[in-house]
Amino acid sequence: MTRGLFAHMQVLQPGMFSVVQDLGRLGHQHHGVPVTGAMDEWSHRAANMLVGNADDAAVLECTLTGPAVQFTRDTLLAVCGAQVRITAGDRPVPMGCAVLLRRGVTLAFGERSSGARMYLAVRGGFATTPVLGSRSTYLPGNFGGHEGRALRKNDRVPLAASDPDAPTLALERILVQSGLPFVAAARIDTELPGGSPEGVRFIPGPQWNAFSAEARERFVSQPFAISSRSNRMGYRLEGPGLQLTQPLEMISEATSFGTVQVPPDGQPIVLMADRQSAGGYPKIAYVASADLPRLAQALPGASIRFTPVAQQAAEQAWLDLEDRLALVREMAAHALA
């Protein structure tokens, strides 16, 4: 691998919405600074594992359409998340595995077949300047990531410097000997268990009993559609109206990823990665953390149903995902050995 100290990724085409994200800007919500971070933490972490990174290394989150990019050094990369056709040197590039791409070869994202977001990880991570301890992009505040915004054509995104003492990968020897535009390690199953967003698990929120019995029954028995007005701050849902038993005066309370708020119009909003730090709408539910990655991959118009679970069951679902990710990490390390 070419070990340049100032290597970068050149953006030829930016895609619809490509932003640098890590696991978020923690510890600053009491100052009104949102956490942000990857919408789909599972795919973000899995992509990092495939290239031997720590979970919190910065990756490129691409929404709906991905970019076309080149690298100024041979680069170990991986793509997880939404299923998309990727090519390099007119050859199809596999997802779910480490790929060593030859410098100067164009990596191009093409037609997407399912899901909403792809995650491109590179060995060492993207080395944009951290803000408050994170490289995550927060667009409403215009900070973090690459100049606080989505990527544009001709942007140059810095890569972390290569470790000169790192062992030579077997893929490097194969790339030198083959003359191919890229070589790939063994593919690993990085698919998120669970399938579609039908049946999103939740635990009741603090104002659950403030809603009418009819509203609570509607919430668990009728489908909601993800509105086209949804974004990284929140998924607006369209469906049966959810009404309180009586008007409720509330003091703003802290919010979390997956909080389900209900504004006066009765149409719930699931707060997502770029959520505000506090909110004053009644909270009918919290989406189980294990189901947030699937929800993050759902497209506008998708139908979702809410399924109640006990707190212990929601916690166990998250522990099960952690066990699965530990296995992905082990298999990824073996594939790169």
JSON list of N, CA, C and O in Angstrom, two decimals, residues 60-67 79-84 95 109-110 112 114-120 297:
[
{"chain": "A", "resi": 60, "resn": "LEU", "atom": "N", "xyz": [-17.93, 7.59, 5.38]},
{"chain": "A", "resi": 60, "resn": "LEU", "atom": "CA", "xyz": [-18.77, 8.42, 4.52]},
{"chain": "A", "resi": 60, "resn": "LEU", "atom": "C", "xyz": [-20.16, 7.78, 4.48]},
{"chain": "A", "resi": 60, "resn": "LEU", "atom": "O", "xyz": [-20.31, 6.63, 4.06]},
{"chain": "A", "resi": 61, "resn": "GLU", "atom": "N", "xyz": [-21.17, 8.53, 4.95]},
{"chain": "A", "resi": 61, "resn": "GLU", "atom": "CA", "xyz": [-22.55, 8.08, 4.88]},
{"chain": "A", "resi": 61, "resn": "GLU", "atom": "C", "xyz": [-23.19, 8.66, 3.63]},
{"chain": "A", "resi": 61, "resn": "GLU", "atom": "O", "xyz": [-23.23, 9.88, 3.45]},
{"chain": "A", "resi": 62, "resn": "CYS", "atom": "N", "xyz": [-23.67, 7.79, 2.75]},
{"chain": "A", "resi": 62, "resn": "CYS", "atom": "CA", "xyz": [-24.22, 8.20, 1.45]},
{"chain": "A", "resi": 62, "resn": "CYS", "atom": "C", "xyz": [-25.70, 7.85, 1.41]},
{"chain": "A", "resi": 62, "resn": "CYS", "atom": "O", "xyz": [-26.07, 6.68, 1.62]},
{"chain": "A", "resi": 63, "resn": "THR", "atom": "N", "xyz": [-26.55, 8.82, 1.12]},
{"chain": "A", "resi": 63, "resn": "THR", "atom": "CA", "xyz": [-27.99, 8.62, 1.13]},
{"chain": "A", "resi": 63, "resn": "THR", "atom": "C", "xyz": [-28.54, 8.52, -0.29]},
{"chain": "A", "resi": 63, "resn": "THR", "atom": "O", "xyz": [-28.30, 9.42, -1.11]},
{"chain": "A", "resi": 64, "resn": "LEU", "atom": "N", "xyz": [-29.24, 7.45, -0.57]},
{"chain": "A", "resi": 64, "resn": "LEU", "atom": "CA", "xyz": [-29.95, 7.16, -1.82]},
{"chain": "A", "resi": 64, "resn": "LEU", "atom": "C", "xyz": [-29.02, 6.96, -3.01]},
{"chain": "A", "resi": 64, "resn": "LEU", "atom": "O", "xyz": [-29.10, 5.93, -3.69]},
{"chain": "A", "resi": 65, "resn": "THR", "atom": "N", "xyz": [-28.16, 7.90, -3.33]},
{"chain": "A", "resi": 65, "resn": "THR", "atom": "CA", "xyz": [-27.18, 7.70, -4.40]},
{"chain": "A", "resi": 65, "resn": "THR", "atom": "C", "xyz": [-25.78, 7.97, -3.86]},
{"chain": "A", "resi": 65, "resn": "THR", "atom": "O", "xyz": [-25.59, 8.93, -3.11]},
{"chain": "A", "resi": 66, "resn": "GLY", "atom": "N", "xyz": [-24.86, 7.13, -4.24]},
{"chain": "A", "resi": 66, "resn": "GLY", "atom": "CA", "xyz": [-23.49, 7.28, -3.75]},
{"chain": "A", "resi": 66, "resn": "GLY", "atom": "C", "xyz": [-22.62, 8.07, -4.70]},
{"chain": "A", "resi": 66, "resn": "GLY", "atom": "O", "xyz": [-23.04, 8.45, -5.81]},
{"chain": "A", "resi": 67, "resn": "PRO", "atom": "N", "xyz": [-21.38, 8.34, -4.31]},
{"chain": "A", "resi": 67, "resn": "PRO", "atom": "CA", "xyz": [-20.49, 9.18, -5.09]},
{"chain": "A", "resi": 67, "resn": "PRO", "atom": "C", "xyz": [-19.66, 8.39, -6.10]},
{"chain": "A", "resi": 67, "resn": "PRO", "atom": "O", "xyz": [-19.75, 7.16, -6.18]},
{"chain": "A", "resi": 79, "resn": "VAL", "atom": "N", "xyz": [-17.75, -1.30, 1.99]},
{"chain": "A", "resi": 79, "resn": "VAL", "atom": "CA", "xyz": [-19.06, -0.65, 1.92]},
{"chain": "A", "resi": 79, "resn": "VAL", "atom": "C", "xyz": [-20.11, -1.58, 2.52]},
{"chain": "A", "resi": 79, "resn": "VAL", "atom": "O", "xyz": [-20.18, -2.76, 2.16]},
{"chain": "A", "resi": 80, "resn": "CYS", "atom": "N", "xyz": [-20.91, -1.06, 3.45]},
{"chain": "A", "resi": 80, "resn": "CYS", "atom": "CA", "xyz": [-22.01, -1.80, 4.05]},
{"chain": "A", "resi": 80, "resn": "CYS", "atom": "C", "xyz": [-23.26, -0.93, 4.01]},
{"chain": "A", "resi": 80, "resn": "CYS", "atom": "O", "xyz": [-23.19, 0.27, 3.77]},
{"chain": "A", "resi": 81, "resn": "GLY", "atom": "N", "xyz": [-24.41, -1.56, 4.29]},
{"chain": "A", "resi": 81, "resn": "GLY", "atom": "CA", "xyz": [-25.65, -0.80, 4.33]},
{"chain": "A", "resi": 81, "resn": "GLY", "atom": "C", "xyz": [-26.56, -1.14, 3.18]},
{"chain": "A", "resi": 81, "resn": "GLY", "atom": "O", "xyz": [-26.71, -2.32, 2.81]},
{"chain": "A", "resi": 82, "resn": "ALA", "atom": "N", "xyz": [-27.19, -0.13, 2.59]},
{"chain": "A", "resi": 82, "resn": "ALA", "atom": "CA", "xyz": [-28.10, -0.33, 1.47]},
{"chain": "A", "resi": 82, "resn": "ALA", "atom": "C", "xyz": [-27.40, -1.06, 0.34]},
{"chain": "A", "resi": 82, "resn": "ALA", "atom": "O", "xyz": [-26.21, -0.86, 0.09]},
{"chain": "A", "resi": 83, "resn": "GLN", "atom": "N", "xyz": [-28.13, -1.92, -0.34]},
{"chain": "A", "resi": 83, "resn": "GLN", "atom": "CA", "xyz": [-27.56, -2.69, -1.45]},
{"chain": "A", "resi": 83, "resn": "GLN", "atom": "C", "xyz": [-27.46, -1.81, -2.69]},
{"chain": "A", "resi": 83, "resn": "GLN", "atom": "O", "xyz": [-28.45, -1.22, -3.14]},
{"chain": "A", "resi": 84, "resn": "VAL", "atom": "N", "xyz": [-26.26, -1.73, -3.26]},
{"chain": "A", "resi": 84, "resn": "VAL", "atom": "CA", "xyz": [-26.01, -0.82, -4.37]},
{"chain": "A", "resi": 84, "resn": "VAL", "atom": "C", "xyz": [-24.98, -1.45, -5.29]},
{"chain": "A", "resi": 84, "resn": "VAL", "atom": "O", "xyz": [-24.12, -2.22, -4.85]},
{"chain": "A", "resi": 95, "resn": "MET", "atom": "N", "xyz": [-19.80, -5.89, -1.88]},
{"chain": "A", "resi": 95, "resn": "MET", "atom": "CA", "xyz": [-20.04, -5.28, -0.58]},
{"chain": "A", "resi": 95, "resn": "MET", "atom": "C", "xyz": [-19.79, -6.34, 0.49]},
{"chain": "A", "resi": 95, "resn": "MET", "atom": "O", "xyz": [-19.71, -7.52, 0.21]},
{"chain": "A", "resi": 109, "resn": "PHE", "atom": "N", "xyz": [-20.43, 4.50, -7.37]},
{"chain": "A", "resi": 109, "resn": "PHE", "atom": "CA", "xyz": [-21.68, 3.91, -6.88]},
{"chain": "A", "resi": 109, "resn": "PHE", "atom": "C", "xyz": [-22.73, 4.07, -7.97]},
{"chain": "A", "resi": 109, "resn": "PHE", "atom": "O", "xyz": [-22.90, 5.15, -8.54]},
{"chain": "A", "resi": 110, "resn": "GLY", "atom": "N", "xyz": [-23.47, 2.99, -8.22]},
{"chain": "A", "resi": 110, "resn": "GLY", "atom": "CA", "xyz": [-24.49, 3.03, -9.25]},
{"chain": "A", "resi": 110, "resn": "GLY", "atom": "C", "xyz": [-25.89, 2.82, -8.71]},
{"chain": "A", "resi": 110, "resn": "GLY", "atom": "O", "xyz": [-26.27, 3.41, -7.69]},
{"chain": "A", "resi": 112, "resn": "ARG", "atom": "N", "xyz": [-29.08, 1.63, -6.82]},
{"chain": "A", "resi": 112, "resn": "ARG", "atom": "CA", "xyz": [-29.38, 1.08, -5.50]},
{"chain": "A", "resi": 112, "resn": "ARG", "atom": "C", "xyz": [-30.62, 0.19, -5.62]},
{"chain": "A", "resi": 112, "resn": "ARG", "atom": "O", "xyz": [-31.61, 0.55, -6.23]},
{"chain": "A", "resi": 114, "resn": "SER", "atom": "N", "xyz": [-31.96, -1.67, -2.69]},
{"chain": "A", "resi": 114, "resn": "SER", "atom": "CA", "xyz": [-32.73, -1.69, -1.45]},
{"chain": "A", "resi": 114, "resn": "SER", "atom": "C", "xyz": [-32.01, -0.84, -0.41]},
{"chain": "A", "resi": 114, "resn": "SER", "atom": "O", "xyz": [-30.80, -0.62, -0.48]},
{"chain": "A", "resi": 115, "resn": "GLY", "atom": "N", "xyz": [-32.78, -0.38, 0.58]},
{"chain": "A", "resi": 115, "resn": "GLY", "atom": "CA", "xyz": [-32.19, 0.42, 1.65]},
{"chain": "A", "resi": 115, "resn": "GLY", "atom": "C", "xyz": [-32.02, 1.87, 1.25]},
{"chain": "A", "resi": 115, "resn": "GLY", "atom": "O", "xyz": [-32.24, 2.27, 0.10]},
{"chain": "A", "resi": 116, "resn": "ALA", "atom": "N", "xyz": [-31.62, 2.70, 2.23]},
{"chain": "A", "resi": 116, "resn": "ALA", "atom": "CA", "xyz": [-31.52, 4.13, 2.01]},
{"chain": "A", "resi": 116, "resn": "ALA", "atom": "C", "xyz": [-30.11, 4.68, 2.12]},
{"chain": "A", "resi": 116, "resn": "ALA", "atom": "O", "xyz": [-29.80, 5.70, 1.51]},
{"chain": "A", "resi": 117, "resn": "ARG", "atom": "N", "xyz": [-29.22, 4.00, 2.89]},
{"chain": "A", "resi": 117, "resn": "ARG", "atom": "CA", "xyz": [-27.91, 4.59, 3.19]},
{"chain": "A", "resi": 117, "resn": "ARG", "atom": "C", "xyz": [-26.79, 3.57, 3.07]},
{"chain": "A", "resi": 117, "resn": "ARG", "atom": "O", "xyz": [-26.90, 2.45, 3.55]},
{"chain": "A", "resi": 118, "resn": "MET", "atom": "N", "xyz": [-25.69, 4.00, 2.42]},
{"chain": "A", "resi": 118, "resn": "MET", "atom": "CA", "xyz": [-24.49, 3.19, 2.31]},
{"chain": "A", "resi": 118, "resn": "MET", "atom": "C", "xyz": [-23.39, 3.83, 3.14]},
{"chain": "A", "resi": 118, "resn": "MET", "atom": "O", "xyz": [-23.34, 5.05, 3.28]},
{"chain": "A", "resi": 119, "resn": "TYR", "atom": "N", "xyz": [-22.50, 2.99, 3.66]},
{"chain": "A", "resi": 119, "resn": "TYR", "atom": "CA", "xyz": [-21.40, 3.46, 4.50]},
{"chain": "A", "resi": 119, "resn": "TYR", "atom": "C", "xyz": [-20.07, 3.00, 3.92]},
{"chain": "A", "resi": 119, "resn": "TYR", "atom": "O", "xyz": [-19.82, 1.80, 3.81]},
{"chain": "A", "resi": 120, "resn": "LEU", "atom": "N", "xyz": [-19.25, 3.98, 3.52]},
{"chain": "A", "resi": 120, "resn": "LEU", "atom": "CA", "xyz": [-17.93, 3.72, 2.95]},
{"chain": "A", "resi": 120, "resn": "LEU", "atom": "C", "xyz": [-16.88, 3.97, 4.02]},
{"chain": "A", "resi": 120, "resn": "LEU", "atom": "O", "xyz": [-16.70, 5.11, 4.47]},
{"chain": "A", "resi": 297, "resn": "GLN", "atom": "N", "xyz": [-32.69, 2.62, 7.52]},
{"chain": "A", "resi": 297, "resn": "GLN", "atom": "CA", "xyz": [-32.60, 2.18, 6.13]},
{"chain": "A", "resi": 297, "resn": "GLN", "atom": "C", "xyz": [-33.95, 2.21, 5.41]},
{"chain": "A", "resi": 297, "resn": "GLN", "atom": "O", "xyz": [-34.02, 1.89, 4.23]}
]
